[in-house]
Short mmCIF file of C-alpha atoms in Angstrom, two decimals:
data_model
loop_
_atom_site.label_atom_id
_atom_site.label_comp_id
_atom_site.label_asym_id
_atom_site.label_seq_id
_atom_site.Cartn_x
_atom_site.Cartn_y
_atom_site.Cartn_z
CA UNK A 18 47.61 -84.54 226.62
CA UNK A 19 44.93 -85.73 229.16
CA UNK A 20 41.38 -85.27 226.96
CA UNK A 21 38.07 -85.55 227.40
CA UNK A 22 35.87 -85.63 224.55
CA UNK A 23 32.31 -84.97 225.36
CA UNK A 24 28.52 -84.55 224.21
CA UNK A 25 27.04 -82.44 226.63
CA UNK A 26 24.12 -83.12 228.99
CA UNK A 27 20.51 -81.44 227.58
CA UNK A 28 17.34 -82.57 226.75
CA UNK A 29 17.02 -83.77 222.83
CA UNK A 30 14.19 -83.17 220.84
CA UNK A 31 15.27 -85.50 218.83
CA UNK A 32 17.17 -88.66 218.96
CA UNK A 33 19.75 -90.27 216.64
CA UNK A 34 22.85 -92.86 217.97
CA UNK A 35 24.41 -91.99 214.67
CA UNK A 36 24.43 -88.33 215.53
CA UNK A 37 26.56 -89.15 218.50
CA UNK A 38 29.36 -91.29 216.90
CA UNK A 39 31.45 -88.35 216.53
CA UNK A 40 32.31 -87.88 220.24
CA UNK A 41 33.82 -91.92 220.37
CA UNK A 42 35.40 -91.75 216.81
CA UNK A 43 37.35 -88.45 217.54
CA UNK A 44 37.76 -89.93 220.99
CA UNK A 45 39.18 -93.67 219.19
CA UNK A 46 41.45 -91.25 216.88
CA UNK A 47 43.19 -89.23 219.41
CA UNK A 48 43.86 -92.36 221.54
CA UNK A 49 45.72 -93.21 218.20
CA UNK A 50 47.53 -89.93 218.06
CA UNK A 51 49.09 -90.54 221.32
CA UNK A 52 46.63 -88.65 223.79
CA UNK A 53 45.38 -90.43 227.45
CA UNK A 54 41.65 -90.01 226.31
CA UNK A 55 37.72 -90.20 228.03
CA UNK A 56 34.99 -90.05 226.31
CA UNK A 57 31.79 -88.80 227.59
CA UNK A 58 28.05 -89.14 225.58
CA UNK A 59 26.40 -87.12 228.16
CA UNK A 60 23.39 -85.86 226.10
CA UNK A 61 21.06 -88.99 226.67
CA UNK A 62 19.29 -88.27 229.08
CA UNK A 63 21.87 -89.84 230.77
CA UNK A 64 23.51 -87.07 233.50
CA UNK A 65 22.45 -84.56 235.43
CA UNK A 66 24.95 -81.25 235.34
CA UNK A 67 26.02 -82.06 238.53
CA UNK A 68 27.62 -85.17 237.39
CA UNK A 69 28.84 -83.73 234.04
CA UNK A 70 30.46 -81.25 236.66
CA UNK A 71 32.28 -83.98 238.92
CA UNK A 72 33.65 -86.06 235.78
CA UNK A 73 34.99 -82.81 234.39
CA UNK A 74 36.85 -81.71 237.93
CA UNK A 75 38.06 -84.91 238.81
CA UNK A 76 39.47 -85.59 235.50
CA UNK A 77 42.18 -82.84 235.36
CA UNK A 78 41.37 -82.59 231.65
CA UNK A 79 44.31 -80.59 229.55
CA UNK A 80 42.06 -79.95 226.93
CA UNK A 81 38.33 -80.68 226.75
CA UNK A 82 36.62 -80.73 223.11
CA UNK A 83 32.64 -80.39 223.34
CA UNK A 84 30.69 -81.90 220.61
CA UNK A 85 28.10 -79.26 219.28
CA UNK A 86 25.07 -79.85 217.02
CA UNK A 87 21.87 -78.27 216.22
CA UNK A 88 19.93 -79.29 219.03
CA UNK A 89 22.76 -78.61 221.82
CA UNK A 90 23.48 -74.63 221.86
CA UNK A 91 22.46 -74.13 225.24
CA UNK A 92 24.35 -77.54 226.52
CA UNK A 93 27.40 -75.85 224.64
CA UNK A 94 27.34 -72.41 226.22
CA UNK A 95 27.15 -74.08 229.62
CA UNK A 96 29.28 -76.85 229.58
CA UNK A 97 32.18 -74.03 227.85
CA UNK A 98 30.96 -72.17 230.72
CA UNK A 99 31.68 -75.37 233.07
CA UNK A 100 34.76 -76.66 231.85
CA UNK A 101 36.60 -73.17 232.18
CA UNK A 102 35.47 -72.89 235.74
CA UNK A 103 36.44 -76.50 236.90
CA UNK A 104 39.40 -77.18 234.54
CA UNK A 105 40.43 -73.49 234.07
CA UNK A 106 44.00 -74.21 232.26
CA UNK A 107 42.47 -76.51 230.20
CA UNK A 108 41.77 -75.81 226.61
CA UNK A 109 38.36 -75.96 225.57
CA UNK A 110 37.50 -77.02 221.77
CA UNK A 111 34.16 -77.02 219.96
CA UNK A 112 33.32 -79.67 216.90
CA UNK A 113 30.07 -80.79 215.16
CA UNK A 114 27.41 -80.20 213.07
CA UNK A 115 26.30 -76.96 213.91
CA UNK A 116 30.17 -75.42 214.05
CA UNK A 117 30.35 -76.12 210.64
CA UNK A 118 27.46 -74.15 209.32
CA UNK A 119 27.71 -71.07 211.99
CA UNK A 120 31.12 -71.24 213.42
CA UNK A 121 30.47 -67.60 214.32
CA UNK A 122 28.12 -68.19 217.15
CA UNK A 123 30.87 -69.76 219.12
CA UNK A 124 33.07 -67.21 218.97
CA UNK A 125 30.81 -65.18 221.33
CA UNK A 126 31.79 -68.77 223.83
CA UNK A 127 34.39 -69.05 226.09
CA UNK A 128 36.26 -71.61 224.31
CA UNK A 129 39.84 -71.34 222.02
CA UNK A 130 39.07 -73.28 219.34
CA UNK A 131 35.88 -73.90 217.03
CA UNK A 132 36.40 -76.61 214.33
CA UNK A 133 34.63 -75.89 211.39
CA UNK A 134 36.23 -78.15 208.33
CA UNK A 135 37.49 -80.89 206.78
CA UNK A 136 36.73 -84.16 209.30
CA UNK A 137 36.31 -83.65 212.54
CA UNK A 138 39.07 -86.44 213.74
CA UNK A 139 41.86 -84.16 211.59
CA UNK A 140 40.80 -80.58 212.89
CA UNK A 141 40.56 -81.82 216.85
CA UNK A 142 43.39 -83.16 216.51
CA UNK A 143 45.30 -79.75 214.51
CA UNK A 144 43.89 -77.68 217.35
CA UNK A 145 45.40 -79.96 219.68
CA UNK A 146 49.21 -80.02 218.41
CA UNK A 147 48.64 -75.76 218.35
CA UNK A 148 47.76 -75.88 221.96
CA UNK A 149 50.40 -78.90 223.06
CA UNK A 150 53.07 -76.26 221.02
CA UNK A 151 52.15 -73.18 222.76
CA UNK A 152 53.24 -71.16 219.77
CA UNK A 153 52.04 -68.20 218.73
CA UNK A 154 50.13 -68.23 215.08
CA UNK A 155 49.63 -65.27 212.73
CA UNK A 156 46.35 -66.88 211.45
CA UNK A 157 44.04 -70.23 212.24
CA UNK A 158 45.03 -73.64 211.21
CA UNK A 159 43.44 -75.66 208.36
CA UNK A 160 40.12 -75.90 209.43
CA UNK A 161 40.35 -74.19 212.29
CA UNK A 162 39.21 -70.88 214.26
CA UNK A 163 41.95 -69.88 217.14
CA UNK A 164 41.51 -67.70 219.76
CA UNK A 165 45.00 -66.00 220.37
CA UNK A 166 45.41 -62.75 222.65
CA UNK A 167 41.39 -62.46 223.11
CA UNK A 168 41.11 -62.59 219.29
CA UNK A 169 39.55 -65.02 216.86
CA UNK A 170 41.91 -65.79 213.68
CA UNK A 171 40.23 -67.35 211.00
CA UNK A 172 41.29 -70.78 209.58
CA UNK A 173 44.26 -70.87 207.26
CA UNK A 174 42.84 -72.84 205.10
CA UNK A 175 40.61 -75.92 204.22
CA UNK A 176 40.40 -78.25 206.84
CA UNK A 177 41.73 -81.98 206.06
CA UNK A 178 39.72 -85.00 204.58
CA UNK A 179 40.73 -88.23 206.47
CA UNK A 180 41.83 -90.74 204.39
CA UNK A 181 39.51 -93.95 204.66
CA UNK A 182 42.36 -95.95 206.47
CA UNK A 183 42.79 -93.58 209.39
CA UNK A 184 39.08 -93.56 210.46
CA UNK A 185 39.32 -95.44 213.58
CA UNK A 186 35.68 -97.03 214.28
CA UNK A 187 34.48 -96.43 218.33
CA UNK A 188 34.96 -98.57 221.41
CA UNK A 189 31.56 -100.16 222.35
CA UNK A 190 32.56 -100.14 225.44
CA UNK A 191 32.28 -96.85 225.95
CA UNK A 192 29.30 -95.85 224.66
CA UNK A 193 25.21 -95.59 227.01
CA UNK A 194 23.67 -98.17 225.44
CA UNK A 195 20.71 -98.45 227.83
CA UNK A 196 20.20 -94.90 227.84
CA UNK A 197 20.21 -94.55 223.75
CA UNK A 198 17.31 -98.06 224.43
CA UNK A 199 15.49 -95.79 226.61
CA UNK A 200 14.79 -92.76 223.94
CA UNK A 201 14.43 -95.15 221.59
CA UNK A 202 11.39 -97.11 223.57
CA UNK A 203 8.51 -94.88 222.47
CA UNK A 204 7.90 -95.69 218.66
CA UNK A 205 6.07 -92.86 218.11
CA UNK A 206 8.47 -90.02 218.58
CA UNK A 207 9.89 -91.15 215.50
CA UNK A 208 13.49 -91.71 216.56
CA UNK A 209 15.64 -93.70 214.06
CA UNK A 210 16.69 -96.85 216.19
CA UNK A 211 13.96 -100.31 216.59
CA UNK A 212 12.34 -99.89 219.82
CA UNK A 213 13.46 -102.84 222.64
CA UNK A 214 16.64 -104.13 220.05
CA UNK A 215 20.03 -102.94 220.95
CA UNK A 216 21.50 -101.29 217.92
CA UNK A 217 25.10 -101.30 217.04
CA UNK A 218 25.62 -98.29 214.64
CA UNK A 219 28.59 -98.93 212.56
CA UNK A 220 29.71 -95.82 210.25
CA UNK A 221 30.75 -96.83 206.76
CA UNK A 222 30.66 -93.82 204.49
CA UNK A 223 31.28 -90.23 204.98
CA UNK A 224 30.43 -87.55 201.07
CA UNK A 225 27.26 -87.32 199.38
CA UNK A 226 27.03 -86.53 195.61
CA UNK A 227 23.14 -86.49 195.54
CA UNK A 228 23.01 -82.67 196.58
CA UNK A 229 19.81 -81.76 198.65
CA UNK A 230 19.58 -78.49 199.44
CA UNK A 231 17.87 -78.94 203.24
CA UNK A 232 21.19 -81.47 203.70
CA UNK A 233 24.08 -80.52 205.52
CA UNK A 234 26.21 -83.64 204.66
CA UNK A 235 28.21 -82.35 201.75
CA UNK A 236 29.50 -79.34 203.04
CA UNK A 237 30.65 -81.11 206.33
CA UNK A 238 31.67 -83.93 204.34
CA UNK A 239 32.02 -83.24 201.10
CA UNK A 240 30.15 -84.72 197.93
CA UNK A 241 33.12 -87.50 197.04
CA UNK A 242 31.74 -90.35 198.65
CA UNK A 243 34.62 -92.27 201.31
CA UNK A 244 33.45 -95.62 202.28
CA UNK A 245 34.86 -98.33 204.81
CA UNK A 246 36.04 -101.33 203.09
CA UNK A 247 33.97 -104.85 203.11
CA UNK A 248 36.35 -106.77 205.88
CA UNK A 249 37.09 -104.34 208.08
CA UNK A 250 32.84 -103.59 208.26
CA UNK A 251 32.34 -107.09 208.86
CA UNK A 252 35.20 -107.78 211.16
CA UNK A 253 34.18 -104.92 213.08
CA UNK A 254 30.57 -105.70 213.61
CA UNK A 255 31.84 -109.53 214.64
CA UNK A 256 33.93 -108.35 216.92
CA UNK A 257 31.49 -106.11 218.76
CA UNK A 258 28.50 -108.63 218.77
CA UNK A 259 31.28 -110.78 220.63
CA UNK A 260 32.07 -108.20 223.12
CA UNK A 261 28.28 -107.07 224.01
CA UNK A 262 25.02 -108.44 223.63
CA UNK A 263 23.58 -106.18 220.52
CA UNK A 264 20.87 -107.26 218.36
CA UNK A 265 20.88 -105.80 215.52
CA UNK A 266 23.15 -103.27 213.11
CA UNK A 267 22.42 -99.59 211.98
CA UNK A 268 25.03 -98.74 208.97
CA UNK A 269 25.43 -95.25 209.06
CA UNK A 270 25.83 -93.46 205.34
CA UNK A 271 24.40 -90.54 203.78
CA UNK A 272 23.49 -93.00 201.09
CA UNK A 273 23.91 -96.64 201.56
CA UNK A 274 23.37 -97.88 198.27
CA UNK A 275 25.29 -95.47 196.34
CA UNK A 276 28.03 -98.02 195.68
CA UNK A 277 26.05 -100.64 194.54
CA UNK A 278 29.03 -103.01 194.20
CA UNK A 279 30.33 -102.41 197.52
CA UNK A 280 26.42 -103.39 198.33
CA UNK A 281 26.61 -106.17 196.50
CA UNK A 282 29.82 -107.57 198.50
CA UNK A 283 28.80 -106.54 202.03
CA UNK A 284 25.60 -108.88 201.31
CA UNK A 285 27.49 -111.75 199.83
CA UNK A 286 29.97 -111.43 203.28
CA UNK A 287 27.26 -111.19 205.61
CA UNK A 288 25.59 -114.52 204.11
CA UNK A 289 28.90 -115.98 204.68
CA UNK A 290 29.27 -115.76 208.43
CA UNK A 291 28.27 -118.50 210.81
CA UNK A 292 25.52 -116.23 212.65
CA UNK A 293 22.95 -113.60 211.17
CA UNK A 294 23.04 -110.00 211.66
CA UNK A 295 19.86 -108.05 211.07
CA UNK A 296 20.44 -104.46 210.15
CA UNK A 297 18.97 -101.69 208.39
CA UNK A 298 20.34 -98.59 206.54
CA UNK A 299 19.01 -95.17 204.74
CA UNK A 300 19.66 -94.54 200.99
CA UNK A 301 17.48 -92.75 198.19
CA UNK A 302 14.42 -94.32 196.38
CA UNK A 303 16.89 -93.54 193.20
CA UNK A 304 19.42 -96.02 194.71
CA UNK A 305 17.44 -99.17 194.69
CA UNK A 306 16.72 -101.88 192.87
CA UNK A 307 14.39 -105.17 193.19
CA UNK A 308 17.20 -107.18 192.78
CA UNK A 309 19.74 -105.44 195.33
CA UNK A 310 16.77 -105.57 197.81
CA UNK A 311 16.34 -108.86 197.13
CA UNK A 312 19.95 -109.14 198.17
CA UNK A 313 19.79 -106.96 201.39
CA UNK A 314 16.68 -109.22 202.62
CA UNK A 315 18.54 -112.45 202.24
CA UNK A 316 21.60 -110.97 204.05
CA UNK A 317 19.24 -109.69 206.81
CA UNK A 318 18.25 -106.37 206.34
CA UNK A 319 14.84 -105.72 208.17
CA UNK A 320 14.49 -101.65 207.34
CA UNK A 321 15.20 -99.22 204.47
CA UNK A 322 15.09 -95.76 205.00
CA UNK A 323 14.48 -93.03 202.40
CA UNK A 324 13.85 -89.79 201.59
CA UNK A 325 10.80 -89.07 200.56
CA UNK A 326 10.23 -85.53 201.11
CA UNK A 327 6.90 -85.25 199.21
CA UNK A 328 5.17 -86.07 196.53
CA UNK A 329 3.55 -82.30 195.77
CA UNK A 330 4.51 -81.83 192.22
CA UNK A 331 4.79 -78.34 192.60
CA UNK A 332 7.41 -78.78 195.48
CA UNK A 333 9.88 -80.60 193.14
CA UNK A 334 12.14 -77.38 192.12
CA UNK A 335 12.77 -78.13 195.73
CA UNK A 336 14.36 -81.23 195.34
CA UNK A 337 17.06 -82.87 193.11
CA UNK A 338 16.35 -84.73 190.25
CA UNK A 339 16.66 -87.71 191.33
CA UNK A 340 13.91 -87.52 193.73
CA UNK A 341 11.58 -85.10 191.88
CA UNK A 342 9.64 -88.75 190.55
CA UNK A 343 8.96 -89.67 193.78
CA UNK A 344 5.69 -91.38 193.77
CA UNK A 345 5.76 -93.37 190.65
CA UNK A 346 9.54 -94.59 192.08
CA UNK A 347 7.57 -94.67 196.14
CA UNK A 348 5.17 -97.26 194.48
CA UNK A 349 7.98 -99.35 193.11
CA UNK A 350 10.25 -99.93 195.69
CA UNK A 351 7.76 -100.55 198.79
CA UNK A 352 6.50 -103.28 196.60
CA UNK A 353 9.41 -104.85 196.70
CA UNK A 354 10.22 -104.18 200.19
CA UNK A 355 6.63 -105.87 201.34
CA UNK A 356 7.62 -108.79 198.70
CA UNK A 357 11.15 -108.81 201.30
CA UNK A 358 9.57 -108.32 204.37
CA UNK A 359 11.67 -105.44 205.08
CA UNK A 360 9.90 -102.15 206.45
CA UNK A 361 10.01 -99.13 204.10
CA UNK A 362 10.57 -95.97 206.45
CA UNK A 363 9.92 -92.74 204.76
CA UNK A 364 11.10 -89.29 205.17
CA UNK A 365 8.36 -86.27 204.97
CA UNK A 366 9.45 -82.98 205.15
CA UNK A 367 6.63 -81.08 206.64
CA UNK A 368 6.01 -77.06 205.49
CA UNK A 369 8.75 -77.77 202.73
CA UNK A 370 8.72 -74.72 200.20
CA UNK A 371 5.87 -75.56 197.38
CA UNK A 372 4.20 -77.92 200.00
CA UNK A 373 0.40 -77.48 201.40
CA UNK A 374 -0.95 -79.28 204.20
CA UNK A 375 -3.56 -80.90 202.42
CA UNK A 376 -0.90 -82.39 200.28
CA UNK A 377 1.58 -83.44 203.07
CA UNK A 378 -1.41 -85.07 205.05
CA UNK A 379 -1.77 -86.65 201.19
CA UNK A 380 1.69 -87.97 201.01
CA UNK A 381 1.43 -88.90 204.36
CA UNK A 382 -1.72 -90.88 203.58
CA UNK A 383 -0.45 -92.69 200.68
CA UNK A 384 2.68 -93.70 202.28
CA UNK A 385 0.68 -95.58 205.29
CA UNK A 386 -1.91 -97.13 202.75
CA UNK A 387 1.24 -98.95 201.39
CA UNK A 388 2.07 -100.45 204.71
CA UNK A 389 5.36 -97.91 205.41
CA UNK A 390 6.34 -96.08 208.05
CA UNK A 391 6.06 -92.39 207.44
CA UNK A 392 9.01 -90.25 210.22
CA UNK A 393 8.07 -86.88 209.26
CA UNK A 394 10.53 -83.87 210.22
CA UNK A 395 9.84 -79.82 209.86
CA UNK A 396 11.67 -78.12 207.26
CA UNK A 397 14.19 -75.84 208.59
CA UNK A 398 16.16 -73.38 206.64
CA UNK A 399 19.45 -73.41 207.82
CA UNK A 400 20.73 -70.99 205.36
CA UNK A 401 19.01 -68.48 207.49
CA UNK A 402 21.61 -68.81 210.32
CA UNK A 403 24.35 -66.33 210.98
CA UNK A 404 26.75 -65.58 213.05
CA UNK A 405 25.39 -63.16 215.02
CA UNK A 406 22.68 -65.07 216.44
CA UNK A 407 21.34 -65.04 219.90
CA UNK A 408 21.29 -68.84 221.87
CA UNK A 409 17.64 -68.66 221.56
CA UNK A 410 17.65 -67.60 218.53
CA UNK A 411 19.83 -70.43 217.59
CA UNK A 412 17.67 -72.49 219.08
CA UNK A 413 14.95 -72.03 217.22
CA UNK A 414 16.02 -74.55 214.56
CA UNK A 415 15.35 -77.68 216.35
CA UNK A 416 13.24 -79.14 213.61
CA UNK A 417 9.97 -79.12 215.93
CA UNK A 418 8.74 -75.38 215.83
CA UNK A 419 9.05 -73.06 212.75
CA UNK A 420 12.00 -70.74 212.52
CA UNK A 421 9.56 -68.03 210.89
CA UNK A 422 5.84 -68.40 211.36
CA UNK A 423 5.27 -65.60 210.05
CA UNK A 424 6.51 -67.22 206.20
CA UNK A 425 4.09 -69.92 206.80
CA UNK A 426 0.99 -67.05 207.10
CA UNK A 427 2.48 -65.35 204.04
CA UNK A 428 1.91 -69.08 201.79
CA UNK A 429 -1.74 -68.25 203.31
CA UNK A 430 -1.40 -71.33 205.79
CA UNK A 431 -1.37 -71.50 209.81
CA UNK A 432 1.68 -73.18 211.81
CA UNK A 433 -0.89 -75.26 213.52
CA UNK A 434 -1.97 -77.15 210.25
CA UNK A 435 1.61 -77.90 209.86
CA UNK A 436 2.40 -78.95 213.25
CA UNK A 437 -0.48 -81.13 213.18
CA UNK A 438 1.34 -83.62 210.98
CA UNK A 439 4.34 -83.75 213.21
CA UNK A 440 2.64 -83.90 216.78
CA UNK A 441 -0.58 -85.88 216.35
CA UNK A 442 0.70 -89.09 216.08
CA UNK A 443 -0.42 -92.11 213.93
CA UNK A 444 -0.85 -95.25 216.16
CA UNK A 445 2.00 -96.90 213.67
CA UNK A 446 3.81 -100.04 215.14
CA UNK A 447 7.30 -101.10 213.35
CA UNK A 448 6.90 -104.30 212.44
CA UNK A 449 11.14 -104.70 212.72
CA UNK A 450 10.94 -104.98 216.56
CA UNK A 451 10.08 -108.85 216.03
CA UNK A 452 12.11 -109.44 213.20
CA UNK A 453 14.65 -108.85 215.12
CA UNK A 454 15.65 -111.43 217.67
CA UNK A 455 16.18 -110.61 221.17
CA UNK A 456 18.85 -111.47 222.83
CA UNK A 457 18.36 -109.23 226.22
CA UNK A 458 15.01 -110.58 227.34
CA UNK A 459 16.27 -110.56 231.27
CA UNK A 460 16.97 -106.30 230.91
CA UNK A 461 18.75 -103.56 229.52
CA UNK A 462 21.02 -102.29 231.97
CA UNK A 463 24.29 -102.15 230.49
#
């Protein structure tokens, strides 16, 4: 089949490379599967809906699978509502984040099929073979919702868990660079990539075990941990420093340092090649140690990212155990991480249950005394979503307005203290941007 796999054009509100993997590895796996595929990141500021309209009509797409996530429901609706009315054979797919947690929204979409388990590469691709068949199905495939004869049929089961050899990592080649530079430019909107350094995210693990309860990773990816092996990581991110000009390395994992061995021999192989890589990575304050950061420094690591959340006391029922010592563990590990000149960068969740304002402008405070970057985010309660949910409704969780105001009155608070934390900036400049060298001093264009 002739696909395109696609993130559709809208404006972010926030602004994570990582986030968009997903629409070159399922892109990368179907290629593998046999399928003539394009893939399209759209959704970086990069295209106007007039030219999302012409690469969709001139394509001749047989099937077009649009990536969804929390901060795309309206780009969803309207590039369904795009794709059926330039490609109107073709069928139309929907896989991401957000299908996964209400796949019932997109049943009220004009699309035939909503992925909404297992990995995302398996249930594309199941959805695919149903529609390449043409057969007739008395329920939905593994993972899958099916629209048959105007009706949705419910999966027929769990979807299917990709077994770490058939991830296939993305083309560079494919993928806006210079657009993800440009919403990464402004330091202070708190997006995850260095400001002015390209960034070559490389995705090594998939499963978390730690078990937040404001994290979506385990029930999209269950809470086994997967992880990419040593060689192919490093021959990977060789390969792709040799075929663009990047600068540094994100690794994207729920939790880096979970497998401290694996750690342990990803440092000892980066040491090892001829040229250095900086990089940085996000973990738990749990999963550190002086001596592993001691390791990640020498091997080149320039930032550490962790969950903080808060150091309220009486907001730890909120969070697992193994962050509910937070501050005595905070103390720790950015003292090792200013003895390793690598940046500490610290998750705040902002109107978390049990939290005050006082004491988030408190944790916030603390954090910045210790030279580390605070990137707080609101807390959003997901759990509240169902499937019968408006589009604005829907998009209401976009981490940047509360859901429910009205809860925040009830804890005897205003929004407005809250929001204070997220929008009034802290004059904060990363450090990382010069300890990472440039390599692209003449412009960022490709």
């Amino acid at each position: 089949m002739r696909v395109l796999v696609t993130w559709p054009p809208h404006v972010p509100s926030y602004f994570n490379a990582g986030h968009h993997l997903p629409t070159f590895t399922i892109a990368a796996y179907l290629r593998g599967q046999g399928h003539e595929v394009a893939a399209l990141d759209a959704g970086a500021l990069n295209f106007s809906w007039k030219e999302f309209a012409d690469f969709v009509f001139s394509g001749r797409f047989d099937a077009v699978v649009i990536v969804n996530e929390f901060d795309v429901v309206e780009g969803v609706r309207r590039a369904a509502d795009y794709c059926r009315a330039l490609c109107p054979e073709a069928t139309l797919v929907t896989v991401g984040r957000l299908g996964y947690q209400n796949p019932g929204f997109f049943r009220t979409l004009d699309l035939d099929a909503i992925v909404a388990g297992g990995d995302y590469e398996a249930g594309v691709a199941e959805a695919l073979r149903w529609a390449e068949a043409g057969e007739r199905v008395g329920r939905g495939l593994p993972g899958v919702y099916v629209r048959q004869g105007g009706d949705w049929l419910d999966p027929s089961g769990p979807g299917r868990w990709l077994a770490v050899g058939e991830w296939v990592l993305p083309d560079v080649s494919e993928i806006p660079y210079a657009a993800y530079e440009s919403l990464y430019r402004r330091d202070q909107n708190k997006f995850c990539g260095i400001p002015e350094r390209r960034e070559l995210v490389v995705p090594v693990a998939r499963g978390c075990p730690v078990g937040c309860s404001f994290c979506d990773v385990p029930s999209m990816q269950g809470r086994g941990e997967r992880r990419l092996g040593v060689e192919a990581t490093v021959s990977y991110i060789r390969d792709a420093f040799a075929a663009h000009p990047f600068e540094y390395v994100a690794f994207y994992a729920p939790t880096f340092t979970l497998d401290k061995k694996w750690v342990a021999e990803l440092c000892g192989a980066l040491r090892a090649e001829p040229r250095p890589y900086a990089w940085k990575c996000a973990t738990t304050l749990h999963h550190l140690s002086e001596g592993m950061i001691a390791d990640m420094a020498a091997a080149g690591c320039v930032r550490i990212s962790v969950g903080v959340e808060t150091f309220e006391e009486a907001a730890a029922g909120e969070l697992p155990r193994v962050k509910q010592l937070a501050r005595a563990r905070f103390e720790e590990v950015v003292g090792w991480c200013r003895t390793h000149r690598i940046e500490l960068n610290c998750f705040v969740i902002v109107g978390l249950p049990g939290t005050t304002p006082v004491g988030t402008r408190r944790t916030m405070e603390i954090i910045r005394a210790a030279g580390a970057r605070v990137r707080p985010t609101l807390y959003t309660p997901y759990e509240q979503m169902h499937g019968d949910m408006t589009e604005r409704e829907l998009s209401a969780f976009n981490r940047q307005t509360f859901v429910t105001p009205s809860e925040i009155t009830l804890r005897g608070h205003t929004p407005a203290d809250y929001l204070e934390l997220i929008f009034g900036g802290d004059g904060y400049r990363t450090p990382s941007t010069e300890r990472v060298p440039a390599a692209l001093a003449f412009g960022r264009t490709r």
